[in-house]
């Protein structure tokens, strides 16, 4: 493994930010830390960068102990959530900063800066100051600045969260294509499941300072290890088993709607209920059905004008769609 | 080291990191001089004050408090300080209120005039008051009345003017911010002006008020120049130290009185620091900024009041200037430059010495406090606390105490730094450390405006401490650097209390010349010398304004970017 983390613990006073996190990242891989706000994602990323001192940790890069290397010498590129371009330097000098730290000569620096400006499509902005750029442009420069010195690992801490929705989506695509082109090992923090699913080779779902599950987006969605992961990636209908636990779950798109009249009473796997709400979402229609104590969410393709609140319906979940959900680890 | 231990090692314990070495070096470079030039002199004073023929003990203090004359001096100092503090705070609160919460005509000019005393030698207030109200003053001569201003009254009046701008600046900052929502809801509840003031304004500015009280108290109780000039037989702690040390050569009693002065001053300073921290917490919350709407009647009252105060402040400065340019104030008012032929040790040379020393203090001061602020930013919490304490400690040390400490610590053959004594260098150093706390606080405030993200971004890109400072942090705080330089320059030009003990005939300073001239009965020449000092200070201030205007012009919209969260 390229980058390995083992037994990372970090407390801030009474708050346990990380409670024994271990993880291995392959070279060239794109990994996303996904989890709710305050679960320790940023702290973990900062520990990898060397900006935060863990209470306990083993971190290696290519088999070499990283804990003895200060942040300055790790050669990791980082892009922060807030704008971090040096306000007194031009775009070109910002990008050249890491090269100057490494003693590159003027010619090599110029060539590299131009290449990086091309890479993020900001060729004409070399002599601008950061305050003359939009938020999206600033983050692209920050990306170029982080990548210029050819870092071993690229670290991104919610680099898109300060941007407007449209810009965010464009930049998301740009990051993905950049990463596939450069094959730089990338670790990104996000609390946005769509961002994680679009970008990551593997997602690390975190909760309260611990890892709940690690895997490719598809696997986490189809086979979530527990309620927390299931709820965090998409929606999940869950029912207690006969004993109360563990629980059975089914994704809204896997639930089938059967007209109440057609469902033979007591037929296998059929539950009766009443439609509470119908929400038209464009490509799907979301139907909330009250069946027993808890509402069940059903997502149907296209628009379903035939359904309305108050109608009695029967629900059926195919056996192969049923998931067994463990309690969350944390 | 075993393999397991190696794997378990934490960052911050690398084999060798040049950056940490540099940080340690800078830390030593900041802390060691603070120990040598602040803590050591203090320790010498304490040691001497406890040193009795029978070993260390409280003997000297017993003598002090058993001597009615000395006990009286302490009471005098406290009386003056309490009186002047109350008067100054009340007057300055009214003035700050008029500036911040009313819209009198000529607000900016009035606000600028109120700051005049900051830029004059500390004894100028007393000098001006004597020209007006003294035995040979304008009033006494014109109306043939005999006013006795010397002593308690004179010191209080002079110190009120002297401390006024400090109180005004603090209270003005406190009154500048306010939550509009509070005032609107109070008004909607039908509260009258007096009631709103009592229930909203006053509580909201209580920390500023407390800060002002403690700052003014410290300034007044440690003031040396004004009591020297106008005190007559009314002795206070600061002048008594001088009397004991320079007059009687009694270092031990000087040290005892120094400690007696140090205690209330230090308490006031540390209480003020504590209050100021709370003040920041109050500022933190979100609130609607206050908008002051014109109100003709209120604004006229505000104008009358602030014009009265500014008139008095300006009158004192003006009378000193006029007195310096006439044949013999107040008898012969024809123009004359004769007072500018100074009959004092070395004539005008001390003015040039002062300018040189002040320029050096400005440069050294900027370097010292900016490095201090940069180091504090990078240290862990414990070291930060320690260095912060050391850095603001000088604020608690009265100038007379620091000066006496320098004699005790450096004027002796066994001190390897003894060669400094009697040199210009020790004057520069003394000024830098005398005003270290204020300079350091300006520097840390400026640095805290620069987001830490910039430091972290630089670090991750491979930038060391020196590069981060030189390329990013310092350029971003450049305007503050200029302000700090001018602050040290101006303070060094006008200060008297600390340097009075360490000047020699060869290293005479301008402010000391003013005191010597006044002491020898040459008030008109003292006035002329003060005018020269003020002229130099004015040039420095104009240069500062011009530089800042240039930076603002060139920097364009850079400032808001500083605080990228
Ligand atoms: N410098 C700090 N001081 C004190 N507590 C902190 C600090 N940084 C983070 N924390 C706490 O640690 C926990 C994890 O924070 P963080 O890593 O920022 O979470 P995330 O990035 O997932 O939102 C939170 O409870 C946060 O309040
Ligand atoms: Mg975060």
PDB file of C-alpha atoms in Angstrom, chain B residues 50-196:
ATOM      1  CA  UNK B  50      14.800  43.925  50.386  1.00  0.00           C
ATOM      2  CA  UNK B  51      18.516  44.236  51.051  1.00  0.00           C
ATOM      3  CA  UNK B  52      19.188  45.319  54.637  1.00  0.00           C
ATOM      4  CA  UNK B  53      22.314  45.213  56.761  1.00  0.00           C
ATOM      5  CA  UNK B  54      20.793  42.159  58.440  1.00  0.00           C
ATOM      6  CA  UNK B  55      20.283  40.283  55.164  1.00  0.00           C
ATOM      7  CA  UNK B  56      17.147  40.123  53.056  1.00  0.00           C
ATOM      8  CA  UNK B  57      14.121  41.455  54.856  1.00  0.00           C
ATOM      9  CA  UNK B  58      11.360  43.999  55.036  1.00  0.00           C
ATOM     10  CA  UNK B  59      13.483  46.456  56.990  1.00  0.00           C
ATOM     11  CA  UNK B  60      13.562  49.098  54.270  1.00  0.00           C
ATOM     12  CA  UNK B  61       9.812  48.967  53.904  1.00  0.00           C
ATOM     13  CA  UNK B  62       9.388  49.315  57.649  1.00  0.00           C
ATOM     14  CA  UNK B  63      11.545  52.458  57.503  1.00  0.00           C
ATOM     15  CA  UNK B  64       9.549  53.691  54.528  1.00  0.00           C
ATOM     16  CA  UNK B  65       6.139  53.382  56.114  1.00  0.00           C
ATOM     17  CA  UNK B  66       7.392  54.613  59.492  1.00  0.00           C
ATOM     18  CA  UNK B  67       8.618  57.849  57.904  1.00  0.00           C
ATOM     19  CA  UNK B  68       5.621  60.213  57.753  1.00  0.00           C
ATOM     20  CA  UNK B  69       7.065  62.048  54.761  1.00  0.00           C
ATOM     21  CA  UNK B  70       7.226  58.876  52.649  1.00  0.00           C
ATOM     22  CA  UNK B  71       3.848  57.600  53.739  1.00  0.00           C
ATOM     23  CA  UNK B  72       2.497  61.008  52.745  1.00  0.00           C
ATOM     24  CA  UNK B  73       4.039  60.661  49.267  1.00  0.00           C
ATOM     25  CA  UNK B  74       2.153  57.416  48.668  1.00  0.00           C
ATOM     26  CA  UNK B  75      -1.109  59.006  49.810  1.00  0.00           C
ATOM     27  CA  UNK B  76      -0.402  62.012  47.558  1.00  0.00           C
ATOM     28  CA  UNK B  77       0.142  59.740  44.547  1.00  0.00           C
ATOM     29  CA  UNK B  78      -3.046  57.811  45.188  1.00  0.00           C
ATOM     30  CA  UNK B  79      -5.050  61.012  45.732  1.00  0.00           C
ATOM     31  CA  UNK B  80      -3.805  62.512  42.504  1.00  0.00           C
ATOM     32  CA  UNK B  81      -4.310  59.285  40.564  1.00  0.00           C
ATOM     33  CA  UNK B  82      -7.837  58.647  41.805  1.00  0.00           C
ATOM     34  CA  UNK B  83      -8.937  62.252  41.274  1.00  0.00           C
ATOM     35  CA  UNK B  84      -7.409  62.604  37.826  1.00  0.00           C
ATOM     36  CA  UNK B  85      -8.730  59.180  36.798  1.00  0.00           C
ATOM     37  CA  UNK B  86     -12.310  60.025  37.742  1.00  0.00           C
ATOM     38  CA  UNK B  87     -12.255  63.427  36.063  1.00  0.00           C
ATOM     39  CA  UNK B  88     -10.519  62.158  32.907  1.00  0.00           C
ATOM     40  CA  UNK B  89     -12.808  59.178  32.479  1.00  0.00           C
ATOM     41  CA  UNK B  90     -15.996  61.220  32.859  1.00  0.00           C
ATOM     42  CA  UNK B  91     -14.799  63.994  30.538  1.00  0.00           C
ATOM     43  CA  UNK B  92     -13.480  61.526  27.963  1.00  0.00           C
ATOM     44  CA  UNK B  93     -16.664  59.451  28.039  1.00  0.00           C
ATOM     45  CA  UNK B  94     -18.692  62.547  27.229  1.00  0.00           C
ATOM     46  CA  UNK B  95     -16.262  63.483  24.487  1.00  0.00           C
ATOM     47  CA  UNK B  96     -16.195  59.984  22.977  1.00  0.00           C
ATOM     48  CA  UNK B  97     -19.996  59.932  23.130  1.00  0.00           C
ATOM     49  CA  UNK B  98     -20.135  63.235  21.267  1.00  0.00           C
ATOM     50  CA  UNK B  99     -17.747  61.870  18.624  1.00  0.00           C
ATOM     51  CA  UNK B 100     -19.312  58.420  18.159  1.00  0.00           C
ATOM     52  CA  UNK B 101     -22.992  58.821  18.975  1.00  0.00           C
ATOM     53  CA  UNK B 102     -23.653  62.380  17.831  1.00  0.00           C
ATOM     54  CA  UNK B 103     -22.952  64.321  14.650  1.00  0.00           C
ATOM     55  CA  UNK B 104     -21.388  67.648  15.676  1.00  0.00           C
ATOM     56  CA  UNK B 105     -19.912  69.788  12.916  1.00  0.00           C
ATOM     57  CA  UNK B 106     -16.175  69.386  12.428  1.00  0.00           C
ATOM     58  CA  UNK B 107     -16.168  66.009  14.114  1.00  0.00           C
ATOM     59  CA  UNK B 108     -12.912  64.830  12.528  1.00  0.00           C
ATOM     60  CA  UNK B 109     -11.005  67.988  13.390  1.00  0.00           C
ATOM     61  CA  UNK B 110     -12.233  67.839  16.985  1.00  0.00           C
ATOM     62  CA  UNK B 111     -11.232  64.176  17.240  1.00  0.00           C
ATOM     63  CA  UNK B 112      -7.753  64.997  15.953  1.00  0.00           C
ATOM     64  CA  UNK B 113      -7.242  67.909  18.346  1.00  0.00           C
ATOM     65  CA  UNK B 114      -8.114  65.659  21.281  1.00  0.00           C
ATOM     66  CA  UNK B 115      -5.033  63.554  20.455  1.00  0.00           C
ATOM     67  CA  UNK B 116      -2.568  66.457  20.609  1.00  0.00           C
ATOM     68  CA  UNK B 117      -1.211  65.649  24.099  1.00  0.00           C
ATOM     69  CA  UNK B 118       0.047  62.280  22.780  1.00  0.00           C
ATOM     70  CA  UNK B 119       2.527  64.067  20.570  1.00  0.00           C
ATOM     71  CA  UNK B 120       4.037  66.479  23.073  1.00  0.00           C
ATOM     72  CA  UNK B 121       6.687  65.990  25.774  1.00  0.00           C
ATOM     73  CA  UNK B 122       4.873  64.744  28.852  1.00  0.00           C
ATOM     74  CA  UNK B 123       5.574  67.878  30.882  1.00  0.00           C
ATOM     75  CA  UNK B 124       4.121  70.195  28.242  1.00  0.00           C
ATOM     76  CA  UNK B 125       0.688  70.200  29.903  1.00  0.00           C
ATOM     77  CA  UNK B 126       2.132  71.475  33.147  1.00  0.00           C
ATOM     78  CA  UNK B 127       4.221  74.052  31.308  1.00  0.00           C
ATOM     79  CA  UNK B 128       1.197  75.375  29.416  1.00  0.00           C
ATOM     80  CA  UNK B 129      -0.939  75.520  32.545  1.00  0.00           C
ATOM     81  CA  UNK B 130       1.752  77.521  34.312  1.00  0.00           C
ATOM     82  CA  UNK B 131       1.945  79.982  31.425  1.00  0.00           C
ATOM     83  CA  UNK B 132      -1.788  80.534  31.915  1.00  0.00           C
ATOM     84  CA  UNK B 133      -2.425  80.108  35.614  1.00  0.00           C
ATOM     85  CA  UNK B 134       0.977  80.192  37.260  1.00  0.00           C
ATOM     86  CA  UNK B 135       2.450  82.873  39.506  1.00  0.00           C
ATOM     87  CA  UNK B 136       3.753  84.652  36.402  1.00  0.00           C
ATOM     88  CA  UNK B 137       0.991  83.406  34.166  1.00  0.00           C
ATOM     89  CA  UNK B 138      -1.282  85.343  31.842  1.00  0.00           C
ATOM     90  CA  UNK B 139      -4.279  85.340  34.200  1.00  0.00           C
ATOM     91  CA  UNK B 140      -2.368  86.359  37.299  1.00  0.00           C
ATOM     92  CA  UNK B 141      -0.640  89.208  35.458  1.00  0.00           C
ATOM     93  CA  UNK B 142      -3.679  90.435  33.539  1.00  0.00           C
ATOM     94  CA  UNK B 143      -6.126  90.461  36.412  1.00  0.00           C
ATOM     95  CA  UNK B 144      -3.654  90.912  39.216  1.00  0.00           C
ATOM     96  CA  UNK B 145      -5.050  87.912  41.073  1.00  0.00           C
ATOM     97  CA  UNK B 146      -2.955  85.398  42.939  1.00  0.00           C
ATOM     98  CA  UNK B 147      -3.846  81.839  41.991  1.00  0.00           C
ATOM     99  CA  UNK B 148      -2.092  78.970  43.679  1.00  0.00           C
ATOM    100  CA  UNK B 149      -2.032  76.234  41.069  1.00  0.00           C
ATOM    101  CA  UNK B 150       1.154  74.527  42.248  1.00  0.00           C
ATOM    102  CA  UNK B 151       0.763  71.186  43.967  1.00  0.00           C
ATOM    103  CA  UNK B 152      -2.231  68.879  44.016  1.00  0.00           C
ATOM    104  CA  UNK B 153      -4.548  70.965  41.814  1.00  0.00           C
ATOM    105  CA  UNK B 154      -1.917  71.641  39.194  1.00  0.00           C
ATOM    106  CA  UNK B 155      -0.837  68.003  38.938  1.00  0.00           C
ATOM    107  CA  UNK B 156      -4.433  66.810  38.628  1.00  0.00           C
ATOM    108  CA  UNK B 157      -5.291  69.370  35.944  1.00  0.00           C
ATOM    109  CA  UNK B 158      -2.111  68.657  33.965  1.00  0.00           C
ATOM    110  CA  UNK B 159      -2.569  64.900  34.211  1.00  0.00           C
ATOM    111  CA  UNK B 160      -6.201  65.101  33.133  1.00  0.00           C
ATOM    112  CA  UNK B 161      -5.030  66.688  29.893  1.00  0.00           C
ATOM    113  CA  UNK B 162      -2.077  64.316  29.636  1.00  0.00           C
ATOM    114  CA  UNK B 163      -4.191  61.158  30.014  1.00  0.00           C
ATOM    115  CA  UNK B 164      -7.242  62.442  28.156  1.00  0.00           C
ATOM    116  CA  UNK B 165      -6.381  61.097  24.665  1.00  0.00           C
ATOM    117  CA  UNK B 166      -5.693  57.594  25.999  1.00  0.00           C
ATOM    118  CA  UNK B 167      -9.110  57.456  27.679  1.00  0.00           C
ATOM    119  CA  UNK B 168     -10.774  58.973  24.632  1.00  0.00           C
ATOM    120  CA  UNK B 169      -9.294  56.345  22.267  1.00  0.00           C
ATOM    121  CA  UNK B 170     -10.403  53.425  24.440  1.00  0.00           C
ATOM    122  CA  UNK B 171     -13.904  54.813  25.049  1.00  0.00           C
ATOM    123  CA  UNK B 172     -14.276  55.828  21.445  1.00  0.00           C
ATOM    124  CA  UNK B 173     -13.597  52.238  20.365  1.00  0.00           C
ATOM    125  CA  UNK B 174     -16.131  50.988  22.914  1.00  0.00           C
ATOM    126  CA  UNK B 175     -18.799  53.446  21.792  1.00  0.00           C
ATOM    127  CA  UNK B 176     -18.122  52.950  18.077  1.00  0.00           C
ATOM    128  CA  UNK B 177     -19.748  49.543  18.139  1.00  0.00           C
ATOM    129  CA  UNK B 178     -23.239  48.971  19.330  1.00  0.00           C
ATOM    130  CA  UNK B 179     -26.197  46.793  18.556  1.00  0.00           C
ATOM    131  CA  UNK B 180     -28.838  48.820  16.736  1.00  0.00           C
ATOM    132  CA  UNK B 181     -31.485  46.228  17.606  1.00  0.00           C
ATOM    133  CA  UNK B 182     -31.086  46.926  21.329  1.00  0.00           C
ATOM    134  CA  UNK B 183     -31.647  50.639  20.837  1.00  0.00           C
ATOM    135  CA  UNK B 184     -34.613  50.108  18.552  1.00  0.00           C
ATOM    136  CA  UNK B 185     -36.346  47.787  20.970  1.00  0.00           C
ATOM    137  CA  UNK B 186     -35.635  50.139  23.895  1.00  0.00           C
ATOM    138  CA  UNK B 187     -37.141  53.010  21.933  1.00  0.00           C
ATOM    139  CA  UNK B 188     -40.163  50.967  20.976  1.00  0.00           C
ATOM    140  CA  UNK B 189     -40.712  50.199  24.630  1.00  0.00           C
ATOM    141  CA  UNK B 190     -40.933  53.938  25.133  1.00  0.00           C
ATOM    142  CA  UNK B 191     -37.677  54.413  27.044  1.00  0.00           C
ATOM    143  CA  UNK B 192     -36.452  57.993  27.242  1.00  0.00           C
ATOM    144  CA  UNK B 193     -32.922  59.105  26.372  1.00  0.00           C
ATOM    145  CA  UNK B 194     -31.636  59.043  29.934  1.00  0.00           C
ATOM    146  CA  UNK B 195     -33.131  55.625  30.495  1.00  0.00           C
ATOM    147  CA  UNK B 196     -31.682  54.196  27.267  1.00  0.00           C
TER     148      UNK B 196
END
